[in-house]
PDB file of C-alpha atoms in Angstrom:
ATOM      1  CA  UNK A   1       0.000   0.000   0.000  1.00  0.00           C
ATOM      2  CA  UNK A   2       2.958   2.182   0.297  1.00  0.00           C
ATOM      3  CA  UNK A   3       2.814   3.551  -3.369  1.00  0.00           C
ATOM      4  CA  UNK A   4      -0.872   4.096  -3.380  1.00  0.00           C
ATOM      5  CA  UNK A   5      -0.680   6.276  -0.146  1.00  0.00           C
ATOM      6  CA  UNK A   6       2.341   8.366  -1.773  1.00  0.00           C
ATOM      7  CA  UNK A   7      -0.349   9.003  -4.523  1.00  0.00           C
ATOM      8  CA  UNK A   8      -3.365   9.796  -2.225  1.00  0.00           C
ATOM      9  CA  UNK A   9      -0.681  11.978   0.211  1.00  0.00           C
ATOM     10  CA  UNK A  10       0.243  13.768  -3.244  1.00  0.00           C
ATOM     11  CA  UNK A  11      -3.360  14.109  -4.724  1.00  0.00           C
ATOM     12  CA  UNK A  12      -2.593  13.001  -7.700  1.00  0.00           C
ATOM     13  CA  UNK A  13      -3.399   9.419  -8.249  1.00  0.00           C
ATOM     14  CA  UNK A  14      -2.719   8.111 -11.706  1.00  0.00           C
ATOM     15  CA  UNK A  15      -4.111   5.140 -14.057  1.00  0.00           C
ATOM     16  CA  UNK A  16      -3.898   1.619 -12.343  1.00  0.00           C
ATOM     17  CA  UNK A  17      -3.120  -1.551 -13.391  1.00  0.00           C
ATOM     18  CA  UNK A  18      -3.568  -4.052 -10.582  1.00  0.00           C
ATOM     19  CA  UNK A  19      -1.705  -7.215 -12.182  1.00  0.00           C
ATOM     20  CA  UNK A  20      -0.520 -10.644 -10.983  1.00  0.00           C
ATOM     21  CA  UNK A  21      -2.067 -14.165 -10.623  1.00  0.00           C
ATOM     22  CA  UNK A  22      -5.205 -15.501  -9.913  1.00  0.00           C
ATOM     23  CA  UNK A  23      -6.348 -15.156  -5.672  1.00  0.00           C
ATOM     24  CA  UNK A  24      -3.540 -12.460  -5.102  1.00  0.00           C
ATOM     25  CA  UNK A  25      -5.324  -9.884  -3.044  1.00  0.00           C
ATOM     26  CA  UNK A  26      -5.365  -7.705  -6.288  1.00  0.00           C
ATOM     27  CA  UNK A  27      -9.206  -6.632  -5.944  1.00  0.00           C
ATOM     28  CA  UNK A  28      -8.996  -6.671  -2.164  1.00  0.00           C
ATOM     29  CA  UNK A  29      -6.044  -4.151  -2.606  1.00  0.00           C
ATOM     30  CA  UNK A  30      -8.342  -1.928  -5.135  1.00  0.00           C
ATOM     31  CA  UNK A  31     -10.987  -1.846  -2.663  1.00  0.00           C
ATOM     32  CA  UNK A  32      -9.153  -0.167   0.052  1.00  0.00           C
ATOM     33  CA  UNK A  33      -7.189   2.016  -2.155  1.00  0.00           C
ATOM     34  CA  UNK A  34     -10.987   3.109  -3.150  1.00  0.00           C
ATOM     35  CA  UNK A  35     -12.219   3.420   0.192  1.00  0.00           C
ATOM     36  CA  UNK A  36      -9.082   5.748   0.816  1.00  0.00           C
ATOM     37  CA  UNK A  37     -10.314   7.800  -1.980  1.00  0.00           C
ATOM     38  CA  UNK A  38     -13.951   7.975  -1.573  1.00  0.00           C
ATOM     39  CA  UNK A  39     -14.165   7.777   2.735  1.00  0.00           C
ATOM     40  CA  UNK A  40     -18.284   8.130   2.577  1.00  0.00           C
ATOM     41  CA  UNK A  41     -20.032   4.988   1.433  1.00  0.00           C
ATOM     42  CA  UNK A  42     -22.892   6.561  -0.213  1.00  0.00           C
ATOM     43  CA  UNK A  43     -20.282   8.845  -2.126  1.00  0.00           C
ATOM     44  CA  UNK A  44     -18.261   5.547  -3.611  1.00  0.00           C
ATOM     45  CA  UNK A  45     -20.924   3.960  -4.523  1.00  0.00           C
ATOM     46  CA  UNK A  46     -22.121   6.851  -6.830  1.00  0.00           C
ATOM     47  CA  UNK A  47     -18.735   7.797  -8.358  1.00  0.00           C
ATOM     48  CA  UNK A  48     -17.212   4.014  -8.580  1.00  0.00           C
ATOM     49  CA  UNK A  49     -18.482   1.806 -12.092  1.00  0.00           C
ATOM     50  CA  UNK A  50     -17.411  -1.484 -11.386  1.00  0.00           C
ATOM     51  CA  UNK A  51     -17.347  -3.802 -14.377  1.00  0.00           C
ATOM     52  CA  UNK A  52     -16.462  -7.411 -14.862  1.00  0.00           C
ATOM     53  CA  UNK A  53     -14.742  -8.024 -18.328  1.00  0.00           C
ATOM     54  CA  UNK A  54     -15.455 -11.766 -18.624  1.00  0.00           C
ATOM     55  CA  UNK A  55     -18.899 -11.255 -19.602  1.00  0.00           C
ATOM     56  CA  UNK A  56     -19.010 -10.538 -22.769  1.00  0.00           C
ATOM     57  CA  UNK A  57     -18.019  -6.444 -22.275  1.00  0.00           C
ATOM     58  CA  UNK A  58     -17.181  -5.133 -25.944  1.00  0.00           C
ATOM     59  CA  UNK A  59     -17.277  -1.990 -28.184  1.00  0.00           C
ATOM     60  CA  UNK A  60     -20.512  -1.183 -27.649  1.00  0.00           C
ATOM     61  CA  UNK A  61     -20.849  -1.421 -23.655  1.00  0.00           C
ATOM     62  CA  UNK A  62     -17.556   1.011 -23.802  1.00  0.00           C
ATOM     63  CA  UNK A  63     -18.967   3.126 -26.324  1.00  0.00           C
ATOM     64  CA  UNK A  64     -22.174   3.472 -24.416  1.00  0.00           C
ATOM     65  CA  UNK A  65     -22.165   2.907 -20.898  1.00  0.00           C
ATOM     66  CA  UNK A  66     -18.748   4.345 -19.958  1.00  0.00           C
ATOM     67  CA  UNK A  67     -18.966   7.186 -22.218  1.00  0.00           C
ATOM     68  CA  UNK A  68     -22.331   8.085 -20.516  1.00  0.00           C
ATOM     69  CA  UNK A  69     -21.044   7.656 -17.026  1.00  0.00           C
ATOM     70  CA  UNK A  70     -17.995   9.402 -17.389  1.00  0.00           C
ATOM     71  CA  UNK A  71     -19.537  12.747 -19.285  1.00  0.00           C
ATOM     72  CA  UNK A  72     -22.142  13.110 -16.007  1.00  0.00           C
ATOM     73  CA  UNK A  73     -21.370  15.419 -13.431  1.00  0.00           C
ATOM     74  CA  UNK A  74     -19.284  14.928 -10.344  1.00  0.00           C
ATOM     75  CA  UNK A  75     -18.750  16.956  -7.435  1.00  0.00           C
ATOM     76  CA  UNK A  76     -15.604  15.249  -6.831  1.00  0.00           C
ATOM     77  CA  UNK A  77     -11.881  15.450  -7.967  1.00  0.00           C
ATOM     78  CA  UNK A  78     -13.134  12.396 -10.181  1.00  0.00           C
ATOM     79  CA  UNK A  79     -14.961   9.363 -10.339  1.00  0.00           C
ATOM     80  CA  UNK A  80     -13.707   5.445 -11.092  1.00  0.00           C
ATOM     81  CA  UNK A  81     -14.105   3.044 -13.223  1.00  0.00           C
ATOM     82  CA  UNK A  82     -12.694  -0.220 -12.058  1.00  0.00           C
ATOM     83  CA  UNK A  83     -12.609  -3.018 -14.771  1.00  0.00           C
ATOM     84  CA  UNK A  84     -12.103  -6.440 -13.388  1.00  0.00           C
ATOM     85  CA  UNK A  85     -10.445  -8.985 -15.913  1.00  0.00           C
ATOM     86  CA  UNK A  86      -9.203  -6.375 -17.772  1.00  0.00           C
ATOM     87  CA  UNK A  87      -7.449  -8.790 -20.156  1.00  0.00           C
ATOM     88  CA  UNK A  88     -10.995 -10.390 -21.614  1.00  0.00           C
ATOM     89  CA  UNK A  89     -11.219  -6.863 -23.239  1.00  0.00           C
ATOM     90  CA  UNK A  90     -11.874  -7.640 -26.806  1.00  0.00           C
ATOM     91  CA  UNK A  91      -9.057  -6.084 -29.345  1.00  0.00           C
ATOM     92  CA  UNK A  92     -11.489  -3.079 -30.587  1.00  0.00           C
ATOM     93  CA  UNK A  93     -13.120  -2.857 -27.122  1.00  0.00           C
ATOM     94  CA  UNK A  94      -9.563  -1.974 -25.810  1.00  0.00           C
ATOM     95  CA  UNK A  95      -9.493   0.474 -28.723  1.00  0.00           C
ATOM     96  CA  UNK A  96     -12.199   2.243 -28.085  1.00  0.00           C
ATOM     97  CA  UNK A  97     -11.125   2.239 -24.120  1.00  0.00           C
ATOM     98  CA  UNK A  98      -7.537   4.031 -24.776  1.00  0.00           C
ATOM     99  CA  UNK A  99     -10.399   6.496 -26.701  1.00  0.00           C
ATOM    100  CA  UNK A 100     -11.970   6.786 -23.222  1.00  0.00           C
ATOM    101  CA  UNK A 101      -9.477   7.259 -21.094  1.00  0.00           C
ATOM    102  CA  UNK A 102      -8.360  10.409 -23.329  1.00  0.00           C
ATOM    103  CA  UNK A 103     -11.164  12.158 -23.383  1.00  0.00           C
ATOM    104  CA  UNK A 104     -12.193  11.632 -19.882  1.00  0.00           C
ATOM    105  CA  UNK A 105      -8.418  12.151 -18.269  1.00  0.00           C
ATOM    106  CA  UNK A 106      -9.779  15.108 -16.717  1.00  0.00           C
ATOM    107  CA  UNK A 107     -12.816  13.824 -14.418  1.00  0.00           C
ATOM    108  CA  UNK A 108     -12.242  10.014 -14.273  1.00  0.00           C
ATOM    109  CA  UNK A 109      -9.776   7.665 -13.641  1.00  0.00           C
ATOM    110  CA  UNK A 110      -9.231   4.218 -14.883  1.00  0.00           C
ATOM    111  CA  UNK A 111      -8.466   1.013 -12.736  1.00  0.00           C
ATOM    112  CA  UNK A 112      -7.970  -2.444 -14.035  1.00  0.00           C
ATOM    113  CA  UNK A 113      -7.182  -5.662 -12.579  1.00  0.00           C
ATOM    114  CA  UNK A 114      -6.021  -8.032 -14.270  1.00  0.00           C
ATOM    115  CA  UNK A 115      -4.079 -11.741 -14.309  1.00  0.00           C
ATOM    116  CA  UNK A 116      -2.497 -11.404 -17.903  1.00  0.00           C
ATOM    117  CA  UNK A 117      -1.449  -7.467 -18.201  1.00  0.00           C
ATOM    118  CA  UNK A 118       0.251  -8.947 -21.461  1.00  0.00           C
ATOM    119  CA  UNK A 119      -3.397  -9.146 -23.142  1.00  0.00           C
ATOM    120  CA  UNK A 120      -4.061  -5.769 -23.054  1.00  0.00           C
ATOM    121  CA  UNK A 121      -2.354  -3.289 -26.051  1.00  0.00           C
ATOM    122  CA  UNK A 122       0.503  -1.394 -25.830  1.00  0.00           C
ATOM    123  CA  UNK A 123      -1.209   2.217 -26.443  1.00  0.00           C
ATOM    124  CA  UNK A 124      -3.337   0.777 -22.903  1.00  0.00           C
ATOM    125  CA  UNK A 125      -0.307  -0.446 -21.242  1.00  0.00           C
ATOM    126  CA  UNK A 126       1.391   3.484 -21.584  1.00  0.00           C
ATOM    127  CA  UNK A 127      -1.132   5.073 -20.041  1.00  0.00           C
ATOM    128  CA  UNK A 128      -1.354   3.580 -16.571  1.00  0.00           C
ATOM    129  CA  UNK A 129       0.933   3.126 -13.423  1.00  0.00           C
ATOM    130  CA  UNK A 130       1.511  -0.666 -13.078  1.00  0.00           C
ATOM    131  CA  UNK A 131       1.321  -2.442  -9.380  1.00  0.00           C
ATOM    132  CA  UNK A 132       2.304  -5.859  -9.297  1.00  0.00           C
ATOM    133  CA  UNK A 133       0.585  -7.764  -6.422  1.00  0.00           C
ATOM    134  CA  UNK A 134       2.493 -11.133  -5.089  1.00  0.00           C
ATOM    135  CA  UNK A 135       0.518 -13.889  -4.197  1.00  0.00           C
ATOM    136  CA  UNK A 136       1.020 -14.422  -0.333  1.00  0.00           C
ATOM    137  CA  UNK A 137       2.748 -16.924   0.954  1.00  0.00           C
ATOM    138  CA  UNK A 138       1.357 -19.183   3.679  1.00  0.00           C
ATOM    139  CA  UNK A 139       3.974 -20.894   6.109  1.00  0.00           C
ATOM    140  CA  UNK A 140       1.643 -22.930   8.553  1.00  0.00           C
ATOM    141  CA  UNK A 141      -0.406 -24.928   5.724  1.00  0.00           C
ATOM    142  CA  UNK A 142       1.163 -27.226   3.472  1.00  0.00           C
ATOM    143  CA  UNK A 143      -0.172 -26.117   0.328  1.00  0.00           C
ATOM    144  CA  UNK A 144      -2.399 -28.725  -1.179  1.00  0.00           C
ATOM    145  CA  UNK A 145      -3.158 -28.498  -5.325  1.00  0.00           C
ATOM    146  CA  UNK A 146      -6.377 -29.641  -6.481  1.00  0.00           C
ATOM    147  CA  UNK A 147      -8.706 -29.799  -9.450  1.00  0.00           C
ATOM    148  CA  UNK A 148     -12.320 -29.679  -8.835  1.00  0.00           C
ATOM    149  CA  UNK A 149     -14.647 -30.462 -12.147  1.00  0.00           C
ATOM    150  CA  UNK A 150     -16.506 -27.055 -11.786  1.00  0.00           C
ATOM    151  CA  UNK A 151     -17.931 -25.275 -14.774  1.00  0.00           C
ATOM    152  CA  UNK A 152     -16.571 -21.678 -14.623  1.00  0.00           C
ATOM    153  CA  UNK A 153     -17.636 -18.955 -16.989  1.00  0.00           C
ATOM    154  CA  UNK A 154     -14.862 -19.268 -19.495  1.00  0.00           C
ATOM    155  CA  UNK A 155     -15.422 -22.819 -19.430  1.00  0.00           C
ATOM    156  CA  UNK A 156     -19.313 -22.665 -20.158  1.00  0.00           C
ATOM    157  CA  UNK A 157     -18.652 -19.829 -23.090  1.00  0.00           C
ATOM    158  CA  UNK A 158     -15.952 -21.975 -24.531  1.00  0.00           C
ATOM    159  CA  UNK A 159     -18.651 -25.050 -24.719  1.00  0.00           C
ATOM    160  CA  UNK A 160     -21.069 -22.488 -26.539  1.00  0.00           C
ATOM    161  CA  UNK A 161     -18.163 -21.394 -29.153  1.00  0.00           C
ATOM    162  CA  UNK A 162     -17.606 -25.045 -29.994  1.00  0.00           C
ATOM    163  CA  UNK A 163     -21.182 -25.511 -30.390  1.00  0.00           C
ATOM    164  CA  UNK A 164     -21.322 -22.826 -33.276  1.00  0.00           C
ATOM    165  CA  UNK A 165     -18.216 -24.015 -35.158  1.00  0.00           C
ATOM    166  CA  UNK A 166     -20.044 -27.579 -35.612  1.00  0.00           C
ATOM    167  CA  UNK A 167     -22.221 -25.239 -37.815  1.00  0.00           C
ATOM    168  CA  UNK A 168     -20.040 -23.224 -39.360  1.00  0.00           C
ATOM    169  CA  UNK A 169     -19.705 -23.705 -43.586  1.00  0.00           C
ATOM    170  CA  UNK A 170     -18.746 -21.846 -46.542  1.00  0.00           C
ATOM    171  CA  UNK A 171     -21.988 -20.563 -46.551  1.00  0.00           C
ATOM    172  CA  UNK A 172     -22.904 -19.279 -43.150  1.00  0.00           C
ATOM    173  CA  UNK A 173     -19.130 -17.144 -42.555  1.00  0.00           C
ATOM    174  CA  UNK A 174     -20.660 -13.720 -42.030  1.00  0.00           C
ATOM    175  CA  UNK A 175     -23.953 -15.058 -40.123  1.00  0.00           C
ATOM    176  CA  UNK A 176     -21.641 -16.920 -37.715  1.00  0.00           C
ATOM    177  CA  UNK A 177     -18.752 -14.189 -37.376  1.00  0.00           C
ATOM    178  CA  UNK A 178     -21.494 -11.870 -36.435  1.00  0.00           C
ATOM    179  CA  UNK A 179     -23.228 -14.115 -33.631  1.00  0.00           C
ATOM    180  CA  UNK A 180     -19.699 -14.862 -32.142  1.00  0.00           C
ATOM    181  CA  UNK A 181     -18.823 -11.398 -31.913  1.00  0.00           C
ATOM    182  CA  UNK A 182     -22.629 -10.673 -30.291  1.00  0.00           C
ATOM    183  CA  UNK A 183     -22.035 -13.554 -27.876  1.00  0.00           C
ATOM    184  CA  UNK A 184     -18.753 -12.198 -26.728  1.00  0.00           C
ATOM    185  CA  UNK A 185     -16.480 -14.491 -28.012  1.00  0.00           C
ATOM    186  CA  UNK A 186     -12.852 -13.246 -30.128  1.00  0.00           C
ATOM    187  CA  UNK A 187     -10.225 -14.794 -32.403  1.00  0.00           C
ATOM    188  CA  UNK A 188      -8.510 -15.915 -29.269  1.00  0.00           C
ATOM    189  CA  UNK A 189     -11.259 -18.438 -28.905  1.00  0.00           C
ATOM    190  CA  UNK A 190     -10.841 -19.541 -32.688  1.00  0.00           C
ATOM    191  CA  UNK A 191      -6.837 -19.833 -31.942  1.00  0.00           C
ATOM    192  CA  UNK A 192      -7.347 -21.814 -29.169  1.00  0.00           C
ATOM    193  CA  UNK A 193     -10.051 -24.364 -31.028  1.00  0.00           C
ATOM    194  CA  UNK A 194      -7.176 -24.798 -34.231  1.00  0.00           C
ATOM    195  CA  UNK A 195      -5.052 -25.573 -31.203  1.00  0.00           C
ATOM    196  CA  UNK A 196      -6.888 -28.383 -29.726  1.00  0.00           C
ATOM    197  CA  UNK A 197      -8.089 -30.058 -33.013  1.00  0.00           C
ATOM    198  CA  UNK A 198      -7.312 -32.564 -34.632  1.00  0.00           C
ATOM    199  CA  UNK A 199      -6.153 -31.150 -38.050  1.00  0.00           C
ATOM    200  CA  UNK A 200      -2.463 -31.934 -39.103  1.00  0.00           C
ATOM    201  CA  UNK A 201      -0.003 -30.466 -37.397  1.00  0.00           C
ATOM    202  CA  UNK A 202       1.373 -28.623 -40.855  1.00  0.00           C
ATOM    203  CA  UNK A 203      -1.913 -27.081 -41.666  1.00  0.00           C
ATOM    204  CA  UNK A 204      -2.911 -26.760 -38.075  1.00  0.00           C
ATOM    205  CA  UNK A 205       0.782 -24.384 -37.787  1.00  0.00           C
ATOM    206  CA  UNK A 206       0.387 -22.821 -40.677  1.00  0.00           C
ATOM    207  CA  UNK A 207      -3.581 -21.235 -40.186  1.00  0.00           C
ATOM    208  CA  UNK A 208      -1.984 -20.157 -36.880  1.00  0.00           C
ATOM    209  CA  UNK A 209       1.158 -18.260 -38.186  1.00  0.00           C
ATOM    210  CA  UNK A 210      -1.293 -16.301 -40.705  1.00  0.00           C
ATOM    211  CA  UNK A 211      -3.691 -15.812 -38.137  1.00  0.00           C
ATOM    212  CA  UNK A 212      -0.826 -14.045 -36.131  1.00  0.00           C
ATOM    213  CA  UNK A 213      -0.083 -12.131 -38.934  1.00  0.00           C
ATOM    214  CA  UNK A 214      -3.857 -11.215 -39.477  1.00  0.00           C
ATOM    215  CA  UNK A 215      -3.995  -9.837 -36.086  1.00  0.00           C
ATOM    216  CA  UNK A 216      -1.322  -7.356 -35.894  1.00  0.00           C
ATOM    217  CA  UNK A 217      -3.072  -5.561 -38.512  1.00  0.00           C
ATOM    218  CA  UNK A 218      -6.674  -5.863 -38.371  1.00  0.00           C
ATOM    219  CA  UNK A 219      -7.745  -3.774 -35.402  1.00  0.00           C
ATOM    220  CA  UNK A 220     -11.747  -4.534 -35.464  1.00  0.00           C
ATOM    221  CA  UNK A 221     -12.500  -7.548 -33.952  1.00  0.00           C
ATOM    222  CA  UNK A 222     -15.881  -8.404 -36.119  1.00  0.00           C
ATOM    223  CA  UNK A 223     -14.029  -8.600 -39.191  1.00  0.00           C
ATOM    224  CA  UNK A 224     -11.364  -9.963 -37.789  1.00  0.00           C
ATOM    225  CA  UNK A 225     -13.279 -13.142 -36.430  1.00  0.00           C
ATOM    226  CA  UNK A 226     -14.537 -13.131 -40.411  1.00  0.00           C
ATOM    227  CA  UNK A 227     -11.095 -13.214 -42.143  1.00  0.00           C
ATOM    228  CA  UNK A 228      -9.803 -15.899 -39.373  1.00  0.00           C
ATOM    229  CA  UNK A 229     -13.187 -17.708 -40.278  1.00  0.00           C
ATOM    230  CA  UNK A 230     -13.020 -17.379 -43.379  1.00  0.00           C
ATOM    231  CA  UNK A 231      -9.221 -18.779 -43.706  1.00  0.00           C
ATOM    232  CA  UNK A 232     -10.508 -21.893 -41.908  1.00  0.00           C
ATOM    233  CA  UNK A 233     -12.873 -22.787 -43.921  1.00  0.00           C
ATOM    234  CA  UNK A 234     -10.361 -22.342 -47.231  1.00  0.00           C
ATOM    235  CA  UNK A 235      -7.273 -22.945 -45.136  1.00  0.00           C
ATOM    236  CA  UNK A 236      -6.893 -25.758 -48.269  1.00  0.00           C
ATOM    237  CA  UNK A 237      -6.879 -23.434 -50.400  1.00  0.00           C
ATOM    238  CA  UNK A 238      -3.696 -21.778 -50.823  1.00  0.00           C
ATOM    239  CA  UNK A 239      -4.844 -18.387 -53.320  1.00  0.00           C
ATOM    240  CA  UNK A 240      -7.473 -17.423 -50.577  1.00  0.00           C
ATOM    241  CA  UNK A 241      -5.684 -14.086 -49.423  1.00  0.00           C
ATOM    242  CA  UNK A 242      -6.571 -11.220 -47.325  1.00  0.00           C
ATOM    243  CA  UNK A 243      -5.681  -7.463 -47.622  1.00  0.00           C
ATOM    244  CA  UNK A 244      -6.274  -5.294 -44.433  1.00  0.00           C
TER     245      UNK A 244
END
């Protein structure tokens, strides 16, 4: 907590990025910082949007519903957004954020929390203050690993993505593209399914190195999801080419 309090004794609190592994005390340490910040209940809960990535938050709910509650009115130095699983920001939904965050610098500021800070893009990355939060250490238990067959969010969406590329043919590209990117799914979703299948390993390698490619330039994630479809249903045929 040291470097947050050198912030609130300074008044000037940057852009946060709360990053480091899964059960670390990172939203734990958010909410205090915010309580710091905001010391009357009713006053944090009306200048604090709290969001949780993993369900399905893209373009539009930044576009929208951040936009509006960042252009109201505050009587304070600023109000918060806190985004939790910051890195299940789709490409053009982080896009659109770094949008955000510079035309609201002067009334809000951003927090994230995240596992996987290396998800988010580089134009995000530059404009926050990183903290890295350990995972404590416990020296009276013996830690004990375990897997417990739970179904977990990203677990349940990943089912539904598998169920719509059983249907997915040279006919029905654009239809599916579009209900992916409505359901909240991205082309990390399609890398990982070429990953697990059972295509040969040569083709298998070779859709993933262009779909690399793909992604470095192609900066909307609905078309993107297209093209990346639209290469694995061809991926035989070696003159399909893209141009972004």
């Amino acid at each position: 907590m040291e470097k947050l309090d050198y912030y609130l004794s300074q008044n000037k609190i940057p852009n946060l990025i709360f990053h480091g592994s899964a059960g670390s005390g990172k939203k734990t340490l958010l909410n205090q910082f915010l309580h710091k910040i905001y010391i009357d209940k009713r006053v944090l809960e009306e200048q604090v949007m709290r969001v949780n990535c993993a369900f399905g938050k893209g373009i539009k709910f930044i576009r929208e519903d951040i936009k509006y509650f960042s252009r109201m009115n505050t009587h304070c130095t600023f109000k918060s957004v806190v985004l939790l699983n910051a890195e299940k920001l789709t490409s053009d939904a982080q896009f659109a954020l770094r949008r955000c965050i510079e035309q609201f610098s002067h009334n809000t500021r951003f927090f994230m929390v995240t596992s996987d800070k290396y998800k988010l893009i580089k134009p995000i990355l530059s404009r926050f203050s990183e903290l890295y939060v350990s995972s404590p250490v416990n020296y009276h238990l013996q830690q004990i690993n375990k897997v417990y067959p739970f179904q977990t969010y990203e677990t349940e969406q990943y089912e539904r993505f598998q169920q719509y590329m059983k249907r997915l043919n040279a006919e029905n590209i654009a239809e599916l593209a579009d209900a992916l990117y409505q359901g909240g799914h991205s082309a990390m979703d399609l890398e990982r399914y070429v990953e697990e299948s059972d295509l040969d390993a040569k083709e298998k390698y070779a859709w993933l190195m262009q779909s690399s490619k793909i992604r470095a330039e192609c900066r909307e994630e609905s078309l993107l999801l297209y093209i990346l479809l639209s290469l694995f249903v061809h991926r035989s045929n070696s003159q399909v080419h893209f141009f972004i």
